[in-house]
Amino acid sequence: MRSRLQKIGLVGASLTTFVLLWALLANHLNDNALPPPIDVWNSLLVEYRSGELFHHLGMTLLRVLAAFIVAMAVGSAIGIWLGMHKLSNRILDPWLILLLNIPALVIIVLSYIWFGLNEAAAVGAVALNKIPNVVITLREGARSLNPEYSEMAQVYRFGFIKRLRHVVIPQLQPFFAAATRSGISLIWKIVLIVELLGRSNGVGFQIHLYFQLFDVATILAYTLAFVAVMLFVEYCLLQPLDNHSNRWRASHE
Amino acid sequence: MSENALVVDVRDHIFKMGRGEQLKAIEHVNFSLPANSFTCIVGPSGCGKTTVLRLILGLDKHNNGRVELLRDGPVSAVFQEPRLLPWRTVEQNIRLVLPPSRQQESLDDLFEVLGLAELRGFYPNQLSLGLARRVSLARAFVLEPQLLILDEPFVSLDASTAERLRELLLTLWQARPTTVLMVTHDIAEAAALADTVLVFTPRPSRVVGVVDIDTPRESRNTAVIGDIQQQISALSVTG
């Protein structure tokens, strides 16, 4: 309990120092390009009271969620398959490297040109940017599956679902966790570009709007609001889930 | 003589190594196991004992001969390593092998016999090797298999722990009879446990001799085990 309080205190002190430094620098520069924290807070309140903040945050969050689900489902299936089948991996590896090296912007622009300025194209473009990373992470996971457990499952005649649930997925859990972490942070950044280029709502759209108005305080307000949402996801969803999956490791300590 | 539970007749089994290299692991291994018998395979290291077990378990494929289970029913195995799933508790590891129709069964008796009652909720990484082997034995017996394969199940244990586990194995086997095939490099262990001992030659494997042990287990004192050991050792040398 005490160490937990210490941790919270340390994080609080670190964030307060950051805000203080920011305020000092903004005060020193006295320029619209870097508004002080209080101006950003006021912009946040204005957007909140008008209802715009939650509307745009909500739209962005929905796109992040949709792209994340598609990327994880497709990427995991392909990654596990490639990790288990050497020949398929040899054939598809060059495709993967190609896809990994196409800039996100190119995929987004082409997606809008080929499929139109619609939601499916937007979410699909974001997912396609993330899929190769998930494939590579899960491919490594599938390669490191312990054959001893597979043999045990074979001897005891585990069915496909039972084997997947009790033998394969628990071994892949650290790889799922890594893909999820890097996935969410990458996806929400790409979602903003997708919104900026071809959507009429969302945090990316709002940032583009306030960029044209040179309203840096509101740009920062939206950015910080979304970062706060992602921190909530990390600390209140991902970490507890991670701790639950890893409880057997903790039992050893 | 009771009916056979397993027939093995494999010739010229080639073991494929990396980079296209091949190794003749088995020349001719030919035996059958009567139902509910306890058979041990002994032989020098690398003589293909484990290969034979893997062929029986279907973990490796053979292309010359037959491995045939003559009775329907599940097969269990206890490997050299306990192979317990580290993310499942002791009880979950044991229940995992049971079919859905048996999931509600109480395992209290089994846990009691094995001295695992207090450890049901423990994870495998909290257990010593000896305890993990007990759980592995429990998992093998809970299924009430037609055939139980044991691959050097007491290797790397101190003498007293190995002895306790051997006694436990016999207790479980006598309470839940099944056909047992066990590989061991310890001739005394084979002499103490088995009804029949199959002696293998060094690779490529051949069954060089069969020792049937008529003395009841409870009468096998040090002198009797010593005699049986001598018979087995003599076959090993002449083979």
mmCIF file of C-alpha atoms in Angstrom, chain B residues 99-229:
data_model
loop_
_atom_site.group_PDB
_atom_site.id
_atom_site.type_symbol
_atom_site.label_atom_id
_atom_site.label_comp_id
_atom_site.label_asym_id
_atom_site.label_seq_id
_atom_site.Cartn_x
_atom_site.Cartn_y
_atom_site.Cartn_z
ATOM 1 C CA PRO B 99 -13.551 -35.270 -21.284
ATOM 2 C CA PRO B 100 -16.459 -32.844 -20.601
ATOM 3 C CA SER B 101 -18.608 -35.723 -19.291
ATOM 4 C CA ARG B 102 -16.149 -36.276 -16.413
ATOM 5 C CA GLN B 103 -15.441 -32.660 -15.496
ATOM 6 C CA GLN B 104 -17.770 -32.714 -12.475
ATOM 7 C CA GLU B 105 -16.093 -35.770 -10.927
ATOM 8 C CA SER B 106 -14.514 -35.367 -7.535
ATOM 9 C CA LEU B 107 -10.771 -35.924 -7.594
ATOM 10 C CA ASP B 108 -10.459 -35.911 -3.809
ATOM 11 C CA ASP B 109 -9.382 -39.571 -3.585
ATOM 12 C CA LEU B 110 -6.702 -39.197 -6.222
ATOM 13 C CA PHE B 111 -5.351 -36.024 -4.597
ATOM 14 C CA GLU B 112 -5.357 -37.788 -1.237
ATOM 15 C CA VAL B 113 -3.437 -40.838 -2.506
ATOM 16 C CA LEU B 114 -0.878 -38.628 -4.215
ATOM 17 C CA GLY B 115 -0.511 -36.234 -1.300
ATOM 18 C CA LEU B 116 -1.561 -33.325 -3.481
ATOM 19 C CA ALA B 117 -4.669 -32.249 -1.553
ATOM 20 C CA GLU B 118 -3.014 -29.091 -0.231
ATOM 21 C CA LEU B 119 -1.520 -28.210 -3.584
ATOM 22 C CA ARG B 120 -4.595 -28.181 -5.830
ATOM 23 C CA GLY B 121 -4.463 -24.412 -6.318
ATOM 24 C CA PHE B 122 -0.685 -24.184 -6.750
ATOM 25 C CA TYR B 123 0.953 -23.384 -10.068
ATOM 26 C CA PRO B 124 3.612 -25.815 -11.399
ATOM 27 C CA ASN B 125 6.418 -23.276 -10.901
ATOM 28 C CA GLN B 126 5.672 -23.418 -7.169
ATOM 29 C CA LEU B 127 6.344 -27.184 -7.044
ATOM 30 C CA SER B 128 9.570 -29.163 -6.691
ATOM 31 C CA LEU B 129 10.468 -31.571 -9.511
ATOM 32 C CA GLY B 130 9.295 -34.511 -7.396
ATOM 33 C CA LEU B 131 5.888 -32.930 -6.785
ATOM 34 C CA ALA B 132 5.543 -31.925 -10.427
ATOM 35 C CA ARG B 133 6.189 -35.577 -11.381
ATOM 36 C CA ARG B 134 3.413 -36.623 -8.977
ATOM 37 C CA VAL B 135 1.018 -34.262 -10.723
ATOM 38 C CA SER B 136 2.134 -35.688 -14.058
ATOM 39 C CA LEU B 137 1.389 -39.207 -12.740
ATOM 40 C CA ALA B 138 -2.009 -38.055 -11.465
ATOM 41 C CA ARG B 139 -2.822 -36.575 -14.873
ATOM 42 C CA ALA B 140 -1.877 -39.855 -16.532
ATOM 43 C CA PHE B 141 -3.970 -42.053 -14.210
ATOM 44 C CA VAL B 142 -7.045 -39.840 -13.918
ATOM 45 C CA LEU B 143 -7.873 -40.612 -17.523
ATOM 46 C CA GLU B 144 -8.077 -44.352 -16.713
ATOM 47 C CA PRO B 145 -6.061 -45.141 -19.832
ATOM 48 C CA GLN B 146 -5.906 -48.395 -21.758
ATOM 49 C CA LEU B 147 -2.194 -47.832 -22.202
ATOM 50 C CA LEU B 148 0.183 -45.834 -20.040
ATOM 51 C CA ILE B 149 3.557 -44.862 -21.456
ATOM 52 C CA LEU B 150 6.286 -43.740 -19.052
ATOM 53 C CA ASP B 151 9.546 -42.323 -20.377
ATOM 54 C CA GLU B 152 12.126 -42.407 -17.586
ATOM 55 C CA PRO B 153 9.669 -40.799 -15.182
ATOM 56 C CA PHE B 154 11.988 -40.843 -12.171
ATOM 57 C CA VAL B 155 15.163 -39.577 -13.790
ATOM 58 C CA SER B 156 16.976 -36.643 -12.073
ATOM 59 C CA LEU B 157 15.334 -37.306 -8.713
ATOM 60 C CA ASP B 158 17.153 -38.094 -5.494
ATOM 61 C CA ALA B 159 17.006 -41.774 -4.476
ATOM 62 C CA SER B 160 14.377 -41.417 -1.724
ATOM 63 C CA THR B 161 12.024 -39.264 -3.829
ATOM 64 C CA ALA B 162 12.368 -41.704 -6.742
ATOM 65 C CA GLU B 163 11.610 -44.616 -4.402
ATOM 66 C CA ARG B 164 8.477 -42.892 -3.032
ATOM 67 C CA LEU B 165 7.279 -42.198 -6.566
ATOM 68 C CA ARG B 166 7.883 -45.806 -7.619
ATOM 69 C CA GLU B 167 5.741 -46.987 -4.703
ATOM 70 C CA LEU B 168 3.093 -44.453 -5.659
ATOM 71 C CA LEU B 169 3.133 -45.635 -9.262
ATOM 72 C CA LEU B 170 2.548 -49.230 -8.140
ATOM 73 C CA THR B 171 -0.233 -48.168 -5.751
ATOM 74 C CA LEU B 172 -2.003 -46.256 -8.524
ATOM 75 C CA TRP B 173 -1.493 -49.049 -11.053
ATOM 76 C CA GLN B 174 -2.825 -51.716 -8.696
ATOM 77 C CA ALA B 175 -5.875 -49.563 -7.877
ATOM 78 C CA ARG B 176 -6.513 -48.653 -11.528
ATOM 79 C CA PRO B 177 -5.037 -51.489 -13.640
ATOM 80 C CA THR B 178 -3.804 -50.545 -17.082
ATOM 81 C CA THR B 179 -1.182 -51.720 -19.559
ATOM 82 C CA VAL B 180 2.088 -49.991 -18.689
ATOM 83 C CA LEU B 181 5.146 -49.601 -20.895
ATOM 84 C CA MET B 182 8.012 -47.847 -19.167
ATOM 85 C CA VAL B 183 11.446 -46.921 -20.455
ATOM 86 C CA THR B 184 14.223 -46.782 -17.909
ATOM 87 C CA HIS B 185 17.999 -46.886 -17.914
ATOM 88 C CA ASP B 186 17.934 -48.155 -14.318
ATOM 89 C CA ILE B 187 17.999 -51.978 -14.442
ATOM 90 C CA ALA B 188 17.221 -52.296 -10.722
ATOM 91 C CA GLU B 189 14.132 -50.129 -11.221
ATOM 92 C CA ALA B 190 12.956 -52.396 -14.050
ATOM 93 C CA ALA B 191 13.653 -55.487 -11.909
ATOM 94 C CA ALA B 192 11.592 -54.074 -9.043
ATOM 95 C CA LEU B 193 8.584 -52.909 -11.063
ATOM 96 C CA ALA B 194 8.066 -54.977 -14.196
ATOM 97 C CA ASP B 195 6.342 -58.243 -15.123
ATOM 98 C CA THR B 196 8.475 -58.349 -18.252
ATOM 99 C CA VAL B 197 11.694 -56.591 -19.210
ATOM 100 C CA LEU B 198 12.613 -56.016 -22.860
ATOM 101 C CA VAL B 199 16.344 -55.585 -23.415
ATOM 102 C CA PHE B 200 17.372 -53.399 -26.372
ATOM 103 C CA THR B 201 20.734 -53.389 -28.176
ATOM 104 C CA PRO B 202 22.553 -50.114 -28.892
ATOM 105 C CA ARG B 203 21.332 -48.243 -31.994
ATOM 106 C CA PRO B 204 19.998 -49.442 -34.388
ATOM 107 C CA SER B 205 17.605 -51.007 -31.877
ATOM 108 C CA ARG B 206 16.811 -54.654 -31.710
ATOM 109 C CA VAL B 207 15.079 -56.571 -28.929
ATOM 110 C CA VAL B 208 17.923 -58.760 -27.797
ATOM 111 C CA GLY B 209 16.098 -60.507 -25.010
ATOM 112 C CA VAL B 210 12.975 -60.752 -22.914
ATOM 113 C CA VAL B 211 13.044 -61.412 -19.175
ATOM 114 C CA ASP B 212 9.770 -62.562 -17.635
ATOM 115 C CA ILE B 213 9.690 -62.009 -13.892
ATOM 116 C CA ASP B 214 7.473 -64.450 -12.017
ATOM 117 C CA THR B 215 8.391 -63.424 -8.477
ATOM 118 C CA PRO B 216 5.564 -61.320 -6.981
ATOM 119 C CA ARG B 217 6.603 -57.690 -6.428
ATOM 120 C CA GLU B 218 6.154 -57.863 -2.676
ATOM 121 C CA SER B 219 8.667 -60.769 -2.537
ATOM 122 C CA ARG B 220 11.312 -58.993 -4.579
ATOM 123 C CA ASN B 221 13.934 -58.299 -1.941
ATOM 124 C CA THR B 222 17.446 -57.051 -2.640
ATOM 125 C CA ALA B 223 18.716 -60.567 -3.438
ATOM 126 C CA VAL B 224 15.899 -61.322 -5.912
ATOM 127 C CA ILE B 225 16.310 -57.956 -7.624
ATOM 128 C CA GLY B 226 20.053 -58.605 -7.809
ATOM 129 C CA ASP B 227 19.422 -61.955 -9.589
ATOM 130 C CA ILE B 228 17.023 -60.367 -12.070
ATOM 131 C CA GLN B 229 19.535 -57.570 -12.684
#
